[in-house]
Amino acid sequence: MSPYPNAYQIEEMFFNRLNPNLFHDHLADPIDVTVSGTDFHISGNYKTVEEFHDNIYGRINDAVKKETLRVDVRRVIGGGDSAVGREYQLEMVDLVRFDSKGKIVQMKEFLDSVAIHNLVDAHEKKVKEGS
């Protein structure tokens, strides 16, 4: 049996992405997460689960209404041994690498950077102003 998750298991991991308690169980610590983009609030390289959580989950989840979030995993390529108060749609692609324990050790995210930047920026300005 392969130590790496199969396509179905990977789909389940990312389907649970909105629940950090479930998703973080699948992350190695330390981890290497890169969010692509420049001039963008959450782009950067994160080396621990805590850094990843605080800079991505914390900032985006605080900026949107949690009950409006939904994850739709469209397609998993690989697996096994091949190892807000308004409507908002985020398209993203995650490239991940697993360790021999089936934990995600490296992840690179490609997402709609302008939309996320504007969303997080508007929310954080609102919080700073005390609204």
Short mmCIF file of N, CA, C and O in Angstrom, two decimals, residues 15-129:
data_model
loop_
_atom_site.label_atom_id
_atom_site.label_comp_id
_atom_site.label_asym_id
_atom_site.label_seq_id
_atom_site.Cartn_x
_atom_site.Cartn_y
_atom_site.Cartn_z
N PHE A 15 -11.72 19.15 0.40
CA PHE A 15 -13.13 19.42 0.64
C PHE A 15 -13.31 19.96 2.05
O PHE A 15 -14.16 20.82 2.30
N ASN A 16 -12.50 19.50 2.99
CA ASN A 16 -12.55 19.94 4.38
C ASN A 16 -11.69 21.16 4.66
O ASN A 16 -11.45 21.51 5.81
N ARG A 17 -11.23 21.83 3.64
CA ARG A 17 -10.31 22.94 3.80
C ARG A 17 -10.88 24.10 4.62
O ARG A 17 -10.15 24.83 5.27
N LEU A 18 -12.17 24.29 4.59
CA LEU A 18 -12.77 25.40 5.33
C LEU A 18 -12.79 25.16 6.83
O LEU A 18 -13.03 26.07 7.61
N ASN A 19 -12.53 23.94 7.23
CA ASN A 19 -12.47 23.61 8.66
C ASN A 19 -11.00 23.38 9.02
O ASN A 19 -10.46 22.30 8.81
N PRO A 20 -10.34 24.42 9.55
CA PRO A 20 -8.91 24.29 9.84
C PRO A 20 -8.59 23.12 10.76
O PRO A 20 -7.53 22.51 10.63
N ASN A 21 -9.48 22.79 11.69
CA ASN A 21 -9.21 21.66 12.59
C ASN A 21 -9.06 20.37 11.82
O ASN A 21 -8.23 19.52 12.16
N LEU A 22 -9.86 20.18 10.79
CA LEU A 22 -9.76 18.97 9.97
C LEU A 22 -8.61 19.08 8.97
O LEU A 22 -7.82 18.15 8.82
N PHE A 23 -8.52 20.20 8.26
CA PHE A 23 -7.52 20.35 7.21
C PHE A 23 -6.10 20.34 7.78
O PHE A 23 -5.20 19.72 7.22
N HIS A 24 -5.89 21.03 8.89
CA HIS A 24 -4.55 21.12 9.46
C HIS A 24 -4.00 19.77 9.91
O HIS A 24 -2.79 19.59 10.01
N ASP A 25 -4.88 18.81 10.16
CA ASP A 25 -4.42 17.45 10.49
C ASP A 25 -3.64 16.83 9.34
O ASP A 25 -2.87 15.89 9.55
N HIS A 26 -3.84 17.34 8.14
CA HIS A 26 -3.17 16.80 6.96
C HIS A 26 -1.89 17.55 6.61
O HIS A 26 -1.26 17.25 5.59
N LEU A 27 -1.51 18.52 7.42
CA LEU A 27 -0.32 19.32 7.14
C LEU A 27 0.84 18.90 8.03
O LEU A 27 0.67 18.72 9.22
N ALA A 28 2.00 18.76 7.41
CA ALA A 28 3.22 18.52 8.18
C ALA A 28 3.62 19.85 8.82
O ALA A 28 3.27 20.92 8.33
N ASP A 29 4.36 19.80 9.90
CA ASP A 29 4.87 21.01 10.53
C ASP A 29 6.30 20.74 10.95
O ASP A 29 6.51 19.90 11.83
N PRO A 30 7.28 21.31 10.28
CA PRO A 30 7.16 22.47 9.40
C PRO A 30 6.59 22.10 8.03
O PRO A 30 6.62 20.95 7.62
N ILE A 31 6.09 23.12 7.36
CA ILE A 31 5.52 22.99 6.02
C ILE A 31 6.12 24.10 5.17
O ILE A 31 6.68 25.06 5.71
N ASP A 32 6.02 23.98 3.87
CA ASP A 32 6.50 25.00 2.95
C ASP A 32 5.33 25.38 2.05
O ASP A 32 5.00 24.65 1.12
N VAL A 33 4.65 26.50 2.37
CA VAL A 33 3.50 26.96 1.59
C VAL A 33 3.88 28.27 0.90
O VAL A 33 4.32 29.21 1.56
N THR A 34 3.72 28.31 -0.40
CA THR A 34 3.96 29.53 -1.16
C THR A 34 2.65 29.95 -1.80
O THR A 34 2.01 29.16 -2.49
N VAL A 35 2.24 31.18 -1.54
CA VAL A 35 1.07 31.76 -2.19
C VAL A 35 1.62 32.72 -3.23
O VAL A 35 2.33 33.68 -2.89
N SER A 36 1.33 32.43 -4.50
CA SER A 36 1.90 33.23 -5.58
C SER A 36 1.29 34.61 -5.62
O SER A 36 0.19 34.85 -5.12
N GLY A 37 2.01 35.53 -6.22
CA GLY A 37 1.50 36.88 -6.41
C GLY A 37 2.45 37.93 -5.87
O GLY A 37 3.32 37.65 -5.05
N THR A 38 2.26 39.13 -6.37
CA THR A 38 3.00 40.28 -5.87
C THR A 38 1.97 41.37 -5.61
O THR A 38 0.88 41.35 -6.16
N ASP A 39 2.30 42.31 -4.75
CA ASP A 39 1.36 43.38 -4.43
C ASP A 39 0.03 42.82 -3.96
O ASP A 39 -1.04 43.22 -4.41
N PHE A 40 0.09 41.88 -3.05
CA PHE A 40 -1.06 41.08 -2.72
C PHE A 40 -0.94 40.72 -1.25
O PHE A 40 0.08 40.22 -0.80
N HIS A 41 -1.98 40.97 -0.46
CA HIS A 41 -1.92 40.84 0.99
C HIS A 41 -1.43 39.50 1.53
O HIS A 41 -0.74 39.47 2.53
N ILE A 42 -1.83 38.41 0.94
CA ILE A 42 -1.47 37.12 1.53
C ILE A 42 -0.39 36.37 0.75
O ILE A 42 -0.04 35.26 1.12
N SER A 43 0.14 36.97 -0.32
CA SER A 43 1.20 36.27 -1.03
C SER A 43 2.44 36.19 -0.14
O SER A 43 2.68 37.04 0.70
N GLY A 44 3.17 35.13 -0.30
CA GLY A 44 4.37 34.96 0.50
C GLY A 44 4.68 33.49 0.70
O GLY A 44 4.04 32.62 0.12
N ASN A 45 5.69 33.25 1.51
CA ASN A 45 6.12 31.89 1.80
C ASN A 45 5.99 31.67 3.30
O ASN A 45 6.50 32.45 4.10
N TYR A 46 5.28 30.61 3.66
CA TYR A 46 5.00 30.31 5.06
C TYR A 46 5.63 28.98 5.42
O TYR A 46 5.48 28.00 4.70
N LYS A 47 6.33 28.93 6.54
CA LYS A 47 7.13 27.75 6.91
C LYS A 47 6.54 26.93 8.05
O LYS A 47 7.06 25.87 8.36
N THR A 48 5.49 27.42 8.70
CA THR A 48 4.86 26.65 9.77
C THR A 48 3.35 26.64 9.55
O THR A 48 2.80 27.51 8.87
N VAL A 49 2.68 25.68 10.16
CA VAL A 49 1.22 25.62 10.07
C VAL A 49 0.61 26.88 10.69
O VAL A 49 -0.35 27.44 10.17
N GLU A 50 1.19 27.35 11.80
CA GLU A 50 0.68 28.56 12.45
C GLU A 50 0.77 29.78 11.53
O GLU A 50 -0.18 30.55 11.41
N GLU A 51 1.92 29.95 10.87
CA GLU A 51 2.08 31.06 9.91
C GLU A 51 1.06 30.95 8.78
O GLU A 51 0.44 31.93 8.39
N PHE A 52 0.92 29.74 8.24
CA PHE A 52 -0.04 29.47 7.17
C PHE A 52 -1.45 29.82 7.63
O PHE A 52 -2.19 30.53 6.96
N HIS A 53 -1.82 29.34 8.81
CA HIS A 53 -3.16 29.59 9.35
C HIS A 53 -3.41 31.09 9.56
O HIS A 53 -4.41 31.63 9.11
N ASP A 54 -2.50 31.76 10.25
CA ASP A 54 -2.70 33.16 10.60
C ASP A 54 -2.76 34.06 9.37
O ASP A 54 -3.56 34.98 9.31
N ASN A 55 -1.91 33.80 8.38
CA ASN A 55 -1.83 34.68 7.22
C ASN A 55 -2.83 34.37 6.12
O ASN A 55 -3.15 35.24 5.32
N ILE A 56 -3.30 33.14 6.07
CA ILE A 56 -4.25 32.79 5.03
C ILE A 56 -5.64 32.59 5.62
O ILE A 56 -6.55 33.36 5.36
N TYR A 57 -5.80 31.58 6.44
CA TYR A 57 -7.12 31.31 7.04
C TYR A 57 -7.63 32.51 7.82
O TYR A 57 -8.75 32.95 7.63
N GLY A 58 -6.82 32.98 8.73
CA GLY A 58 -7.27 34.06 9.60
C GLY A 58 -7.70 35.29 8.83
O GLY A 58 -8.78 35.83 9.08
N ARG A 59 -6.91 35.70 7.88
CA ARG A 59 -7.21 36.95 7.18
C ARG A 59 -8.37 36.81 6.20
O ARG A 59 -9.21 37.69 6.11
N ILE A 60 -8.41 35.72 5.46
CA ILE A 60 -9.51 35.55 4.49
C ILE A 60 -10.81 35.21 5.22
O ILE A 60 -11.85 35.80 4.94
N ASN A 61 -10.77 34.28 6.15
CA ASN A 61 -11.99 33.87 6.84
C ASN A 61 -12.60 35.01 7.65
O ASN A 61 -13.82 35.08 7.79
N ASP A 62 -11.78 35.91 8.18
CA ASP A 62 -12.32 37.05 8.90
C ASP A 62 -13.01 38.04 7.96
O ASP A 62 -13.86 38.80 8.37
N ALA A 63 -12.61 38.01 6.68
CA ALA A 63 -13.12 38.99 5.72
C ALA A 63 -14.40 38.54 5.02
O ALA A 63 -15.01 39.34 4.31
N VAL A 64 -14.80 37.30 5.19
CA VAL A 64 -16.01 36.81 4.51
C VAL A 64 -16.96 36.20 5.53
O VAL A 64 -16.56 35.83 6.63
N LYS A 65 -18.22 36.09 5.16
CA LYS A 65 -19.20 35.42 6.01
C LYS A 65 -19.00 33.92 5.85
O LYS A 65 -19.12 33.39 4.75
N LYS A 66 -18.66 33.26 6.92
CA LYS A 66 -18.34 31.83 6.87
C LYS A 66 -19.48 30.98 6.31
O LYS A 66 -19.24 30.01 5.62
N GLU A 67 -20.71 31.38 6.58
CA GLU A 67 -21.83 30.58 6.08
C GLU A 67 -21.98 30.67 4.55
O GLU A 67 -22.72 29.90 3.96
N THR A 68 -21.28 31.62 3.93
CA THR A 68 -21.36 31.74 2.46
C THR A 68 -20.23 30.99 1.75
O THR A 68 -20.24 30.90 0.54
N LEU A 69 -19.28 30.47 2.51
CA LEU A 69 -18.15 29.77 1.90
C LEU A 69 -18.53 28.35 1.53
O LEU A 69 -19.26 27.68 2.26
N ARG A 70 -18.00 27.89 0.41
CA ARG A 70 -18.25 26.53 -0.04
C ARG A 70 -17.03 26.09 -0.84
O ARG A 70 -16.48 26.85 -1.61
N VAL A 71 -16.60 24.87 -0.66
CA VAL A 71 -15.48 24.33 -1.41
C VAL A 71 -16.03 23.34 -2.43
O VAL A 71 -16.85 22.49 -2.10
N ASP A 72 -15.58 23.48 -3.64
CA ASP A 72 -15.96 22.57 -4.71
C ASP A 72 -14.66 22.08 -5.35
O ASP A 72 -14.02 22.81 -6.09
N VAL A 73 -14.25 20.88 -4.99
CA VAL A 73 -13.04 20.31 -5.57
C VAL A 73 -13.41 19.82 -6.96
O VAL A 73 -14.23 18.92 -7.12
N ARG A 74 -12.82 20.42 -7.98
CA ARG A 74 -13.18 20.10 -9.36
C ARG A 74 -12.44 18.89 -9.91
O ARG A 74 -12.99 18.09 -10.64
N ARG A 75 -11.15 18.79 -9.58
CA ARG A 75 -10.36 17.70 -10.15
C ARG A 75 -9.09 17.51 -9.35
O ARG A 75 -8.44 18.47 -8.97
N VAL A 76 -8.75 16.28 -9.10
CA VAL A 76 -7.49 15.93 -8.46
C VAL A 76 -6.66 15.21 -9.51
O VAL A 76 -7.11 14.25 -10.12
N ILE A 77 -5.46 15.70 -9.73
CA ILE A 77 -4.54 15.07 -10.68
C ILE A 77 -3.43 14.44 -9.87
O ILE A 77 -2.73 15.12 -9.13
N GLY A 78 -3.26 13.16 -9.97
CA GLY A 78 -2.22 12.47 -9.22
C GLY A 78 -2.81 11.78 -8.00
O GLY A 78 -4.01 11.56 -7.90
N GLY A 79 -1.93 11.45 -7.10
CA GLY A 79 -2.34 10.72 -5.91
C GLY A 79 -1.72 9.34 -5.93
O GLY A 79 -1.23 8.86 -6.95
N GLY A 80 -1.71 8.71 -4.79
CA GLY A 80 -1.08 7.39 -4.68
C GLY A 80 0.40 7.49 -4.96
O GLY A 80 1.04 8.43 -4.53
N ASP A 81 0.91 6.56 -5.68
CA ASP A 81 2.35 6.54 -5.95
C ASP A 81 2.79 7.62 -6.93
O ASP A 81 3.97 7.86 -7.08
N SER A 82 1.89 8.27 -7.65
CA SER A 82 2.27 9.32 -8.58
C SER A 82 2.46 10.67 -7.88
O SER A 82 2.91 11.61 -8.50
N ALA A 83 2.51 10.51 -6.82
CA ALA A 83 2.60 11.63 -5.91
C ALA A 83 2.74 13.13 -6.36
O ALA A 83 3.71 13.72 -6.39
N VAL A 84 -18.16 37.12 3.17
CA VAL A 84 -18.26 38.55 2.71
C VAL A 84 -19.72 38.96 2.58
O VAL A 84 -20.58 38.28 2.11
N GLY A 85 -20.15 39.84 2.63
CA GLY A 85 -21.58 40.12 2.51
C GLY A 85 -22.03 40.13 1.07
O GLY A 85 -23.18 40.42 0.80
N ARG A 86 -21.18 39.83 0.16
CA ARG A 86 -21.55 39.82 -1.25
C ARG A 86 -21.11 38.50 -1.84
O ARG A 86 -20.28 37.79 -1.29
N GLU A 87 -21.64 38.18 -3.00
CA GLU A 87 -21.23 36.94 -3.64
C GLU A 87 -19.80 37.07 -4.12
O GLU A 87 -19.39 38.10 -4.67
N TYR A 88 -19.02 36.06 -3.89
CA TYR A 88 -17.62 36.07 -4.26
C TYR A 88 -17.22 34.67 -4.66
O TYR A 88 -17.50 33.72 -3.94
N GLN A 89 -16.61 34.56 -5.81
CA GLN A 89 -16.14 33.25 -6.26
C GLN A 89 -14.63 33.30 -6.41
O GLN A 89 -14.10 34.14 -7.13
N LEU A 90 -13.96 32.44 -5.70
CA LEU A 90 -12.51 32.35 -5.74
C LEU A 90 -12.12 31.11 -6.51
O LEU A 90 -12.57 30.01 -6.20
N GLU A 91 -11.31 31.29 -7.52
CA GLU A 91 -10.77 30.15 -8.23
C GLU A 91 -9.32 30.01 -7.82
O GLU A 91 -8.58 30.98 -7.79
N MET A 92 -8.94 28.80 -7.48
CA MET A 92 -7.57 28.58 -7.06
C MET A 92 -7.10 27.20 -7.45
O MET A 92 -7.90 26.29 -7.68
N VAL A 93 -5.79 27.07 -7.55
CA VAL A 93 -5.16 25.78 -7.81
C VAL A 93 -4.10 25.59 -6.74
O VAL A 93 -3.33 26.50 -6.45
N ASP A 94 -4.08 24.42 -6.12
CA ASP A 94 -3.06 24.07 -5.14
C ASP A 94 -2.22 22.94 -5.70
O ASP A 94 -2.75 21.92 -6.12
N LEU A 95 -0.92 23.13 -5.72
CA LEU A 95 0.01 22.06 -6.05
C LEU A 95 0.61 21.60 -4.73
O LEU A 95 1.13 22.42 -3.97
N VAL A 96 0.51 20.30 -4.43
CA VAL A 96 0.97 19.82 -3.14
C VAL A 96 1.93 18.65 -3.29
O VAL A 96 1.90 17.92 -4.27
N ARG A 97 2.81 18.53 -2.30
CA ARG A 97 3.74 17.40 -2.21
C ARG A 97 3.54 16.79 -0.83
O ARG A 97 3.46 17.50 0.18
N PHE A 98 3.47 15.47 -0.79
CA PHE A 98 3.24 14.74 0.45
C PHE A 98 4.52 14.06 0.93
O PHE A 98 5.36 13.68 0.12
N ASP A 99 4.64 13.85 2.25
CA ASP A 99 5.74 13.07 2.79
C ASP A 99 5.30 11.61 2.87
O ASP A 99 4.17 11.26 2.51
N SER A 100 6.19 10.76 3.35
CA SER A 100 5.89 9.32 3.41
C SER A 100 4.83 8.96 4.44
O SER A 100 4.38 7.83 4.51
N LYS A 101 4.42 9.94 5.27
CA LYS A 101 3.34 9.72 6.24
C LYS A 101 2.00 10.21 5.72
O LYS A 101 1.01 10.21 6.44
N GLY A 102 1.98 10.68 4.46
CA GLY A 102 0.75 11.18 3.86
C GLY A 102 0.40 12.60 4.27
O GLY A 102 -0.71 13.05 4.04
N LYS A 103 1.35 13.33 4.86
CA LYS A 103 1.12 14.72 5.27
C LYS A 103 1.60 15.65 4.17
O LYS A 103 2.60 15.38 3.49
N ILE A 104 0.91 16.77 4.01
CA ILE A 104 1.32 17.78 3.04
C ILE A 104 2.55 18.49 3.60
O ILE A 104 2.50 19.06 4.68
N VAL A 105 3.65 18.45 2.85
CA VAL A 105 4.88 19.12 3.29
C VAL A 105 5.19 20.36 2.46
O VAL A 105 5.96 21.21 2.89
N GLN A 106 4.60 20.44 1.28
CA GLN A 106 4.84 21.60 0.43
C GLN A 106 3.57 21.90 -0.35
O GLN A 106 2.91 20.99 -0.86
N MET A 107 3.23 23.18 -0.43
CA MET A 107 2.03 23.58 -1.16
C MET A 107 2.29 24.91 -1.83
O MET A 107 2.85 25.82 -1.23
N LYS A 108 1.90 25.02 -3.08
CA LYS A 108 1.97 26.30 -3.79
C LYS A 108 0.57 26.61 -4.27
O LYS A 108 -0.07 25.78 -4.91
N GLU A 109 0.09 27.81 -3.94
CA GLU A 109 -1.27 28.21 -4.28
C GLU A 109 -1.25 29.27 -5.37
O GLU A 109 -0.48 30.21 -5.31
N PHE A 110 -2.13 29.09 -6.32
CA PHE A 110 -2.35 30.07 -7.37
C PHE A 110 -3.81 30.47 -7.25
O PHE A 110 -4.70 29.63 -7.34
N LEU A 111 -4.07 31.76 -7.01
CA LEU A 111 -5.45 32.18 -6.84
C LEU A 111 -5.68 33.57 -7.39
O LEU A 111 -4.76 34.24 -7.83
N ASP A 112 -6.93 33.98 -7.39
CA ASP A 112 -7.37 35.26 -7.92
C ASP A 112 -6.86 36.36 -7.00
O ASP A 112 -7.57 36.81 -6.11
N SER A 113 -5.63 36.80 -7.23
CA SER A 113 -4.97 37.68 -6.27
C SER A 113 -5.61 39.05 -6.14
O SER A 113 -5.69 39.59 -5.04
N VAL A 114 -6.08 39.65 -7.21
CA VAL A 114 -6.68 40.98 -7.12
C VAL A 114 -7.96 40.92 -6.30
O VAL A 114 -8.19 41.76 -5.42
N ALA A 115 -8.79 39.91 -6.53
CA ALA A 115 -10.04 39.79 -5.78
C ALA A 115 -9.78 39.56 -4.30
O ALA A 115 -10.41 40.18 -3.45
N ILE A 116 -8.84 38.67 -3.97
CA ILE A 116 -8.51 38.42 -2.56
C ILE A 116 -7.90 39.67 -1.93
O ILE A 116 -8.24 40.04 -0.81
N HIS A 117 -7.00 40.33 -2.64
CA HIS A 117 -6.38 41.56 -2.13
C HIS A 117 -7.46 42.58 -1.78
O HIS A 117 -7.47 43.14 -0.68
N ASN A 118 -8.39 42.82 -2.70
CA ASN A 118 -9.44 43.81 -2.47
C ASN A 118 -10.35 43.39 -1.32
O ASN A 118 -10.75 44.22 -0.51
N LEU A 119 -10.67 42.11 -1.23
CA LEU A 119 -11.54 41.61 -0.17
C LEU A 119 -10.89 41.79 1.20
O LEU A 119 -11.49 42.34 2.12
N VAL A 120 -9.65 41.34 1.34
CA VAL A 120 -8.93 41.45 2.62
C VAL A 120 -8.68 42.91 2.96
O VAL A 120 -8.86 43.34 4.11
N ASP A 121 -8.30 43.71 1.97
CA ASP A 121 -8.02 45.13 2.19
C ASP A 121 -9.26 45.85 2.72
O ASP A 121 -9.19 46.58 3.72
N ALA A 122 -10.41 45.64 2.07
CA ALA A 122 -11.65 46.29 2.50
C ALA A 122 -12.02 45.87 3.92
O ALA A 122 -12.40 46.71 4.75
N HIS A 123 -11.88 44.58 4.22
CA HIS A 123 -12.22 44.10 5.56
C HIS A 123 -11.29 44.69 6.62
O HIS A 123 -11.74 45.17 7.67
N GLU A 124 -9.99 44.67 6.37
CA GLU A 124 -9.04 45.14 7.37
C GLU A 124 -9.14 46.65 7.58
O GLU A 124 -8.95 47.13 8.69
N LYS A 125 -9.48 47.40 6.54
CA LYS A 125 -9.71 48.85 6.70
C LYS A 125 -10.94 49.08 7.57
O LYS A 125 -10.95 49.95 8.44
N LYS A 126 -11.98 48.29 7.34
CA LYS A 126 -13.21 48.40 8.11
C LYS A 126 -12.95 48.10 9.59
O LYS A 126 -13.41 48.81 10.48
N VAL A 127 -12.18 47.05 9.86
CA VAL A 127 -11.84 46.68 11.24
C VAL A 127 -11.02 47.77 11.89
O VAL A 127 -11.25 48.16 13.04
N LYS A 128 -10.06 48.32 11.17
CA LYS A 128 -9.18 49.37 11.71
C LYS A 128 -9.98 50.62 12.07
O LYS A 128 -9.71 51.29 13.05
N GLU A 129 -11.00 50.91 11.25
CA GLU A 129 -11.84 52.09 11.51
C GLU A 129 -12.86 51.83 12.60
O GLU A 129 -13.57 52.74 13.01
#
